[in-house]
Coordinates of C-alpha atoms and ligand atoms in Angstrom, one line a residue:
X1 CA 8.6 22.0 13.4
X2 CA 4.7 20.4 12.7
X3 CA 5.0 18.4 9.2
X4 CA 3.5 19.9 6.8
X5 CA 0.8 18.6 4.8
X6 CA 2.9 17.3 1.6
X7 CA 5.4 15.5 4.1
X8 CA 2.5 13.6 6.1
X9 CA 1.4 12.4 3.6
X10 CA 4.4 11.2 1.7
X11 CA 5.9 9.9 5.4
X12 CA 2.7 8.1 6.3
X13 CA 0.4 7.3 3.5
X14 CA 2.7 7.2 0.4
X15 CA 4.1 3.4 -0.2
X16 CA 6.2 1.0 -2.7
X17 CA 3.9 0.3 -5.5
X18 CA 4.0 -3.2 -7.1
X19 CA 3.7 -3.7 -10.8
X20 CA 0.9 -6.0 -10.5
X21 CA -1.1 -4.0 -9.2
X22 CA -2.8 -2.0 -12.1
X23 CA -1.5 1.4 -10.7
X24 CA -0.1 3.6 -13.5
X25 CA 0.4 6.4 -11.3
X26 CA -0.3 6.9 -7.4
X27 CA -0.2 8.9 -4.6
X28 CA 1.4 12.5 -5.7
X29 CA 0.1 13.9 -9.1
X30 CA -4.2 15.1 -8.8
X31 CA -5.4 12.1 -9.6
X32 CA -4.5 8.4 -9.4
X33 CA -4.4 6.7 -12.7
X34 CA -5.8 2.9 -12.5
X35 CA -6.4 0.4 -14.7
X36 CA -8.5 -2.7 -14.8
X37 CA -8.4 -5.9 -17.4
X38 CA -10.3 -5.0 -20.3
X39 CA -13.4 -7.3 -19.3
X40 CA -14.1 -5.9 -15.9
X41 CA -16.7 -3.3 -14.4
X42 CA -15.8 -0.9 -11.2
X43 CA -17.5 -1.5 -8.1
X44 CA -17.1 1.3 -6.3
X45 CA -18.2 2.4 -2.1
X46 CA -17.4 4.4 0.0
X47 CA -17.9 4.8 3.9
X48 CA -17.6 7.6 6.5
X49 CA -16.4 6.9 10.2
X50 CA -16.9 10.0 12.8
X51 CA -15.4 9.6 16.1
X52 CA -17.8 9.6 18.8
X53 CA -20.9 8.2 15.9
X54 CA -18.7 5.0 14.8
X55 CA -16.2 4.9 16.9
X56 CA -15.1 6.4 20.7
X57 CA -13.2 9.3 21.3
X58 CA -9.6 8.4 22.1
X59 CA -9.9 4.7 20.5
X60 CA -6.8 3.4 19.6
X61 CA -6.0 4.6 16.5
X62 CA -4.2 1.5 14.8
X63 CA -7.9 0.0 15.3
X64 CA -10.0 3.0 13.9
X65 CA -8.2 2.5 10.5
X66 CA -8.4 -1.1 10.4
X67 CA -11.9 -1.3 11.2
X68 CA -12.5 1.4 8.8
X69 CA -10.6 0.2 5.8
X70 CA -12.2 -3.7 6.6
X71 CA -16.1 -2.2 7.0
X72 CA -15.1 -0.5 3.5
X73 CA -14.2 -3.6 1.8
X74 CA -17.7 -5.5 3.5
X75 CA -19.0 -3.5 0.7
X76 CA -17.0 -4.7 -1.9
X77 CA -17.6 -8.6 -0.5
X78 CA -21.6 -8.1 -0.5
X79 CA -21.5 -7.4 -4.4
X80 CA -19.3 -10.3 -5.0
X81 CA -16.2 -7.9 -5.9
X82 CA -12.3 -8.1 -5.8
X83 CA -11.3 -5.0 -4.2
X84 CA -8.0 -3.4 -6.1
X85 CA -7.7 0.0 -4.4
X86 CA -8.9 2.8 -2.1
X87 CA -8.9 6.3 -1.1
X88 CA -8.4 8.1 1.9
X89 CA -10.0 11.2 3.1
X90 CA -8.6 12.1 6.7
X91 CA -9.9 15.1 8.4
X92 CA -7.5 15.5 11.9
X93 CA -7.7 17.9 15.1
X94 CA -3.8 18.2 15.0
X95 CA -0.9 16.3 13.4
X96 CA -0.3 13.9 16.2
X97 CA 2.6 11.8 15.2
X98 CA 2.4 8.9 17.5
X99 CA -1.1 8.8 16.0
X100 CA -0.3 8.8 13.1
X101 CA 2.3 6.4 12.8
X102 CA -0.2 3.5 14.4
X103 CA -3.2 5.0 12.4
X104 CA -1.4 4.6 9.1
X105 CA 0.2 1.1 10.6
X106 CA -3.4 -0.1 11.0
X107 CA -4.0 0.7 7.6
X108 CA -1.7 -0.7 5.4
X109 CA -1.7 -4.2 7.3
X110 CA -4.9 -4.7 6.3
X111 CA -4.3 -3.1 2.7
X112 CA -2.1 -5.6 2.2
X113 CA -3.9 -8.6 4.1
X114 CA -6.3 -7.7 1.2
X115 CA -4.2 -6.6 -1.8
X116 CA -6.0 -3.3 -1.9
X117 CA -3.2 -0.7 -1.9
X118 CA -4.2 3.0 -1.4
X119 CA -3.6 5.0 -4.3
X120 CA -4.7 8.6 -3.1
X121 CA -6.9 10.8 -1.0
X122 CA -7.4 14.2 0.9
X123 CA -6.3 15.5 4.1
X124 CA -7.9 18.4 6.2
X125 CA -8.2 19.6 9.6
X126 CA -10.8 19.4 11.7
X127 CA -12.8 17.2 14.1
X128 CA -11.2 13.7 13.6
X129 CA -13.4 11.7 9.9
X130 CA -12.4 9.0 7.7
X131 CA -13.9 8.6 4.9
X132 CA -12.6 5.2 3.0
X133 CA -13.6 4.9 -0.8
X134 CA -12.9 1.2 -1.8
X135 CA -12.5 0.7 -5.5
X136 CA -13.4 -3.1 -6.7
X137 CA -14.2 -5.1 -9.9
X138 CA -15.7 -7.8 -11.1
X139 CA -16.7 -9.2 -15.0
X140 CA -19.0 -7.6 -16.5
X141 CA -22.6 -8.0 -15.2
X142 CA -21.7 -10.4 -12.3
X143 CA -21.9 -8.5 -9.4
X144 CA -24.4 -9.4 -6.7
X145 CA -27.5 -6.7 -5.8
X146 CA -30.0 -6.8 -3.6
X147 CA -32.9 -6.9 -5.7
X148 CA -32.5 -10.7 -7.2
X149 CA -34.5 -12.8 -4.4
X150 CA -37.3 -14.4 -5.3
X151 CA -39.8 -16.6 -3.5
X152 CA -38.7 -19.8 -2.5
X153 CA -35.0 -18.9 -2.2
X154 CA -33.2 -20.0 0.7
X155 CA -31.6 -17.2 3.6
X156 CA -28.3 -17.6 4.5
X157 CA -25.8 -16.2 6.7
X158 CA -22.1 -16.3 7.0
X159 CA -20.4 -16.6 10.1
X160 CA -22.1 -15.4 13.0
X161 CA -24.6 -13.0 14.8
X162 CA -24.5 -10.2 17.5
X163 CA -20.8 -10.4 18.4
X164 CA -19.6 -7.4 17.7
X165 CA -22.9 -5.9 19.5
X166 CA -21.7 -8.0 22.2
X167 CA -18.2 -6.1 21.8
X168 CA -20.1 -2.6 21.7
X169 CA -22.0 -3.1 24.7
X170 CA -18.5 -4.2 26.5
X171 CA -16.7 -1.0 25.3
X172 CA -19.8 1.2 26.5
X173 CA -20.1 -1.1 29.8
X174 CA -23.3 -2.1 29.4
X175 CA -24.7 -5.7 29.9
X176 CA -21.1 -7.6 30.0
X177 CA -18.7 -8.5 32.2
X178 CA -15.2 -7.7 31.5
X179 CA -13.0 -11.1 30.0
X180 CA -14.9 -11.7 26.3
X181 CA -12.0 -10.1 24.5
X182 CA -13.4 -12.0 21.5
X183 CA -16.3 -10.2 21.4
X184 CA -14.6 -6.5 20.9
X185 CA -12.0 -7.9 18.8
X186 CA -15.6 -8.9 16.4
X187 CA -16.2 -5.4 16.7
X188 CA -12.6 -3.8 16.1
X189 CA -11.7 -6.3 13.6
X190 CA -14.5 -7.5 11.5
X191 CA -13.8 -9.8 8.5
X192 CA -14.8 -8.3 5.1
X193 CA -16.1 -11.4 3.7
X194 CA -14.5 -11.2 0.2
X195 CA -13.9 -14.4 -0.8
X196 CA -17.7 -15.7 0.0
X197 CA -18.7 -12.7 -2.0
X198 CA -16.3 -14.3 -5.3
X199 CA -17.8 -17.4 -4.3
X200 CA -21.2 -16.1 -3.9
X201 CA -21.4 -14.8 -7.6
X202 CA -21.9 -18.1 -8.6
X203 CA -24.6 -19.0 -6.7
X204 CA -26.4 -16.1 -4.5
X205 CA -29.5 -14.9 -6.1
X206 CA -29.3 -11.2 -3.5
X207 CA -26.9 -10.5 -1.3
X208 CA -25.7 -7.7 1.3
X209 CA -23.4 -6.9 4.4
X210 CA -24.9 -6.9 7.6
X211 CA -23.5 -3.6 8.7
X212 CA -27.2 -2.1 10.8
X213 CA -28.6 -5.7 12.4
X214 CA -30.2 -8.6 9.9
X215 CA -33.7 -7.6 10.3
X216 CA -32.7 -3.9 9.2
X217 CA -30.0 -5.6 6.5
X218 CA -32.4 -8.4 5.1
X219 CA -35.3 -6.0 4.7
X220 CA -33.2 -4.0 2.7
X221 CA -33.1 -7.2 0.4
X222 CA -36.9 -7.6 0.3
X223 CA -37.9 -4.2 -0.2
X224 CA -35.4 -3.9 -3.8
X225 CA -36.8 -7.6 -4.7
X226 CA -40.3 -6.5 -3.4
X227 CA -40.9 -9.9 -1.3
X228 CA -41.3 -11.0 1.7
X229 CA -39.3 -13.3 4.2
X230 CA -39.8 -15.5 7.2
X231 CA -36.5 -16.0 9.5
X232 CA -35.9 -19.0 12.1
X233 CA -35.2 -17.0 15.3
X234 CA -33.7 -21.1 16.4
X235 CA -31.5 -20.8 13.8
X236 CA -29.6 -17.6 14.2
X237 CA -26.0 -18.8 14.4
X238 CA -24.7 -17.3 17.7
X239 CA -21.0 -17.8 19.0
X240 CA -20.7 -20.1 22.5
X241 CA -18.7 -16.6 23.9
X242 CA -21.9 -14.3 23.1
X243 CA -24.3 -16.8 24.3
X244 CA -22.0 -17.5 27.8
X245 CA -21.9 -13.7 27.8
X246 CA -25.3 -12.3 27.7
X247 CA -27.5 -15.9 27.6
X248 CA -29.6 -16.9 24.8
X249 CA -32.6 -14.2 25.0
X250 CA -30.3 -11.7 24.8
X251 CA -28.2 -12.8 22.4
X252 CA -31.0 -13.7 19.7
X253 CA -32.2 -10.4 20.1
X254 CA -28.6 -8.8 18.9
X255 CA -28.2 -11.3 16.3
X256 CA -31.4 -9.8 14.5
X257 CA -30.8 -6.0 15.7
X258 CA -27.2 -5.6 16.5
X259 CA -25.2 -4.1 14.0
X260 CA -21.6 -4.3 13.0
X261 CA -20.8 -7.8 12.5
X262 CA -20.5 -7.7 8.8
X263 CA -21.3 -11.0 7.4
X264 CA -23.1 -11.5 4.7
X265 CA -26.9 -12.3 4.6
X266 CA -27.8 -13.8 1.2
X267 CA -30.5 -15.4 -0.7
X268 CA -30.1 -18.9 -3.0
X269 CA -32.8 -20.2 -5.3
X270 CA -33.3 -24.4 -5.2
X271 CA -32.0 -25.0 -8.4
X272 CA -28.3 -23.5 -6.9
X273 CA -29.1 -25.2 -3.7
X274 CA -26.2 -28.4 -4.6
X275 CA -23.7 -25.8 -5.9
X276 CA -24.1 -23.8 -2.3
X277 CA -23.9 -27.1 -0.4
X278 CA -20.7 -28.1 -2.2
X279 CA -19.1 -25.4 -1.2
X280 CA -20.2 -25.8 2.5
X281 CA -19.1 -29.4 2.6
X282 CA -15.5 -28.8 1.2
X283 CA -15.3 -25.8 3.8
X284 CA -14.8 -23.2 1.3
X285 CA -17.5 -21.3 3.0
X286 CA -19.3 -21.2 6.2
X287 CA -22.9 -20.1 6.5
X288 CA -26.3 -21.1 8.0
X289 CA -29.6 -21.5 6.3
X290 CA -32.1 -19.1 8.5
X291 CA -35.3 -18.7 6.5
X292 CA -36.9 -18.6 3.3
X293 CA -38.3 -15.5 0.8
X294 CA -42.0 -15.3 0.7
X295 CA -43.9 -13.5 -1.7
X296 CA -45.6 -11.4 0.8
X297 CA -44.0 -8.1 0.8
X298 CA -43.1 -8.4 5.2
X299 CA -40.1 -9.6 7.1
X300 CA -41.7 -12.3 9.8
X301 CA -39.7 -14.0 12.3
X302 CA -41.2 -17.2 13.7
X303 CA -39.5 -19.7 16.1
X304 CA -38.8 -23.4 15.5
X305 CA -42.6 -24.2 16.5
X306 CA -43.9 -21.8 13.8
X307 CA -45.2 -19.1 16.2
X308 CA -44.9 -15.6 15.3
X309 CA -42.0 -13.6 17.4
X310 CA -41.9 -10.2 17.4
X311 CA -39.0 -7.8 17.1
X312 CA -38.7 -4.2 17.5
X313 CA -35.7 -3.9 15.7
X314 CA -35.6 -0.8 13.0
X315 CA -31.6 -0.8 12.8
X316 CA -29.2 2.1 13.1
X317 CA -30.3 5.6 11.5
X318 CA -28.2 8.5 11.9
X319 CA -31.4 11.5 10.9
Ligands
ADP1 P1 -4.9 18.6 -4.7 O1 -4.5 19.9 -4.0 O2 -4.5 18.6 -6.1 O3 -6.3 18.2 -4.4 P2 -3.7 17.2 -2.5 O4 -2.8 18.2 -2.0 O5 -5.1 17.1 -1.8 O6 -3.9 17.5 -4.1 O7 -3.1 15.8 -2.6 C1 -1.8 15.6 -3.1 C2 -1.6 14.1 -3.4 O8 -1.7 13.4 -2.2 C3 -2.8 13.5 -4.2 O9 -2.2 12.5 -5.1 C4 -3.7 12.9 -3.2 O10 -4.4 11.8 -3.8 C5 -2.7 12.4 -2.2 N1 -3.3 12.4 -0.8 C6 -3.7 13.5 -0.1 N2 -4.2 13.1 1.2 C7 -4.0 11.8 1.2 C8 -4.3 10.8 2.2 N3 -4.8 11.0 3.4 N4 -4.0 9.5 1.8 C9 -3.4 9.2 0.6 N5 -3.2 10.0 -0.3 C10 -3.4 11.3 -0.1
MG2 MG1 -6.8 17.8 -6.6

């Protein structure tokens, strides 16, 4: 007999709660009942994936939640939050049980990689959605927006750029050879950079996730602090494995258009420059200085020489 709705739920999605969590009552009743410390905000995002628009048809479903519960909690890292839980929307074709069990085996590992337990959702039938809402925190009025750069900050980058393009291209066989495993598991597997965002709070004057390309990302940054910004196209840090996979031309241009690689791309004013160097030395985060904000409202990449390079990179739309 097909498990019905209740049982799928309760045999795949419905887990041990642990007191520390904040969760006065979960999964089951209509609503989840949460609480936070008395001097915290909610952060709150949430993020669609559609199979065949974010993900191929018959991808392996232990991946599909894991990607989709980590490019949920990039969110949470680009406003300097702590996630705490998140909800689940799942619209399937069928109840497939082998799916389910690695789709919901996906999920929780990285629930509890991140101590972000789920505490409720929907489920429907139909073509195959998730929708992931991430609930975070942080003190009051300490988050990180995009609309605090100023002229004469520094642009910074964690990690690095146009891997998980690189991972794309290999699952849609364009432009690599087979053997860069590394590069899809960028894709499959990106890292939410949470605790650079906690770190970030500190110290980042603007930040966001780099979820459509860094041109499209960053000049999301300079339109909400109306300003402008020159980037370093010499400086883009690019992994050895996406460089020996596509060369250097290629490579530059998918660290500024490529999307999907969720770092973050933030924005430091001088007098916090010591504070963000601290960090870097004692390793606590990794990141590369790639250009500065201007006061000109534009987004200008140049090269080490100071020539102008141009770009055609609008990032991902969907309409
Ligand atoms: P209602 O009919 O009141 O909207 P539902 O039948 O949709 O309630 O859900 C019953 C309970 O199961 C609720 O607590 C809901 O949050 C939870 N739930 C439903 N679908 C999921 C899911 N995919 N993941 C986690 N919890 C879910
Ligand atoms: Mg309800």
């Amino acid at each position: 007999m097909p498990l019905d709705e209740f049982a799928l739920i309760q045999r795949y999605f419905s887990r041990p709660i642990s007191p520390d969590q904040g969760i006065v009552l979960g999964i089951g009743d209509d609503g989840a009942v949460l609480k936070l410390p008395s001097n915290e905000q909610i952060v709150v995002s949430t993020d669609t994936l559609i199979e065949g628009v974010h993900f191929p048809a018959q991808a392996d479903p232990e991946k599909i939640a894991g990607r989709a519960l980590r490019v949920n909690l990039s969110d949470l890292a680009a406003m300097g939050a702590r996630p705490c839980w998140f909800l689940l929307a799942l619209t399937l074709p069928d109840v497939d049980e082998n799916w389910l069990t690695d789709f919901s085996s996906g999920l929780s590992s990285v629930a509890e990689e991140f101590a972000c337990p789920l505490v409720g959702g929907d489920t429907t039938r139909g073509q195959l959605s998730i929708t992931i809402t991430v609930i975070g925190s942080s003190p009051a009025g300490a988050v990180l927006t995009r609309s605090g750069a100023q002229a004469g900050d520094a642009i910074w980058v964690t990690g690095s750029l146009g891997d998980a393009g690189g991972g794309l291209a290999i699952m849609e066989g364009r432009a690599i050879e087979a053997g860069h495993d590394d590069l899809l598991t960028r894709f499959w597997r990106p890292s939410p950079r949470i605790r650079e965002g906690l770190i970030l709070r500190n110290i980042a004057s603007a930040a966001i996730d780099i979820s459509d390309g860094l041109l499209a990302d960053l000049g999301h940054i300079i339109k909400a602090s109306d300003v402008g910004a020159e980037v370093n196209i010499d400086l883009l840090p690019q992994s050895s494995s996406l460089i020996d996979a596509v060369g250097k031309v290629t490579a530059t241009s998918w660290a500024l258009g490529a999307g999907d690689d969720y770092e973050l791309c933030f924005t430091v004013a001088p007098n916090n420059a010591a504070a963000l160097d601290k960090q870097i030395v004692e390793g606590l985060l990794m990141a590369t200085h790639i250009g500065q904000i201007v006061a000109e409202g534009r987004l200008i990449c140049k090269d080490t020489g100071g020539c102008v390079r141009d770009f055609p990179v609008a990032g991902y739309q969907h309409f």
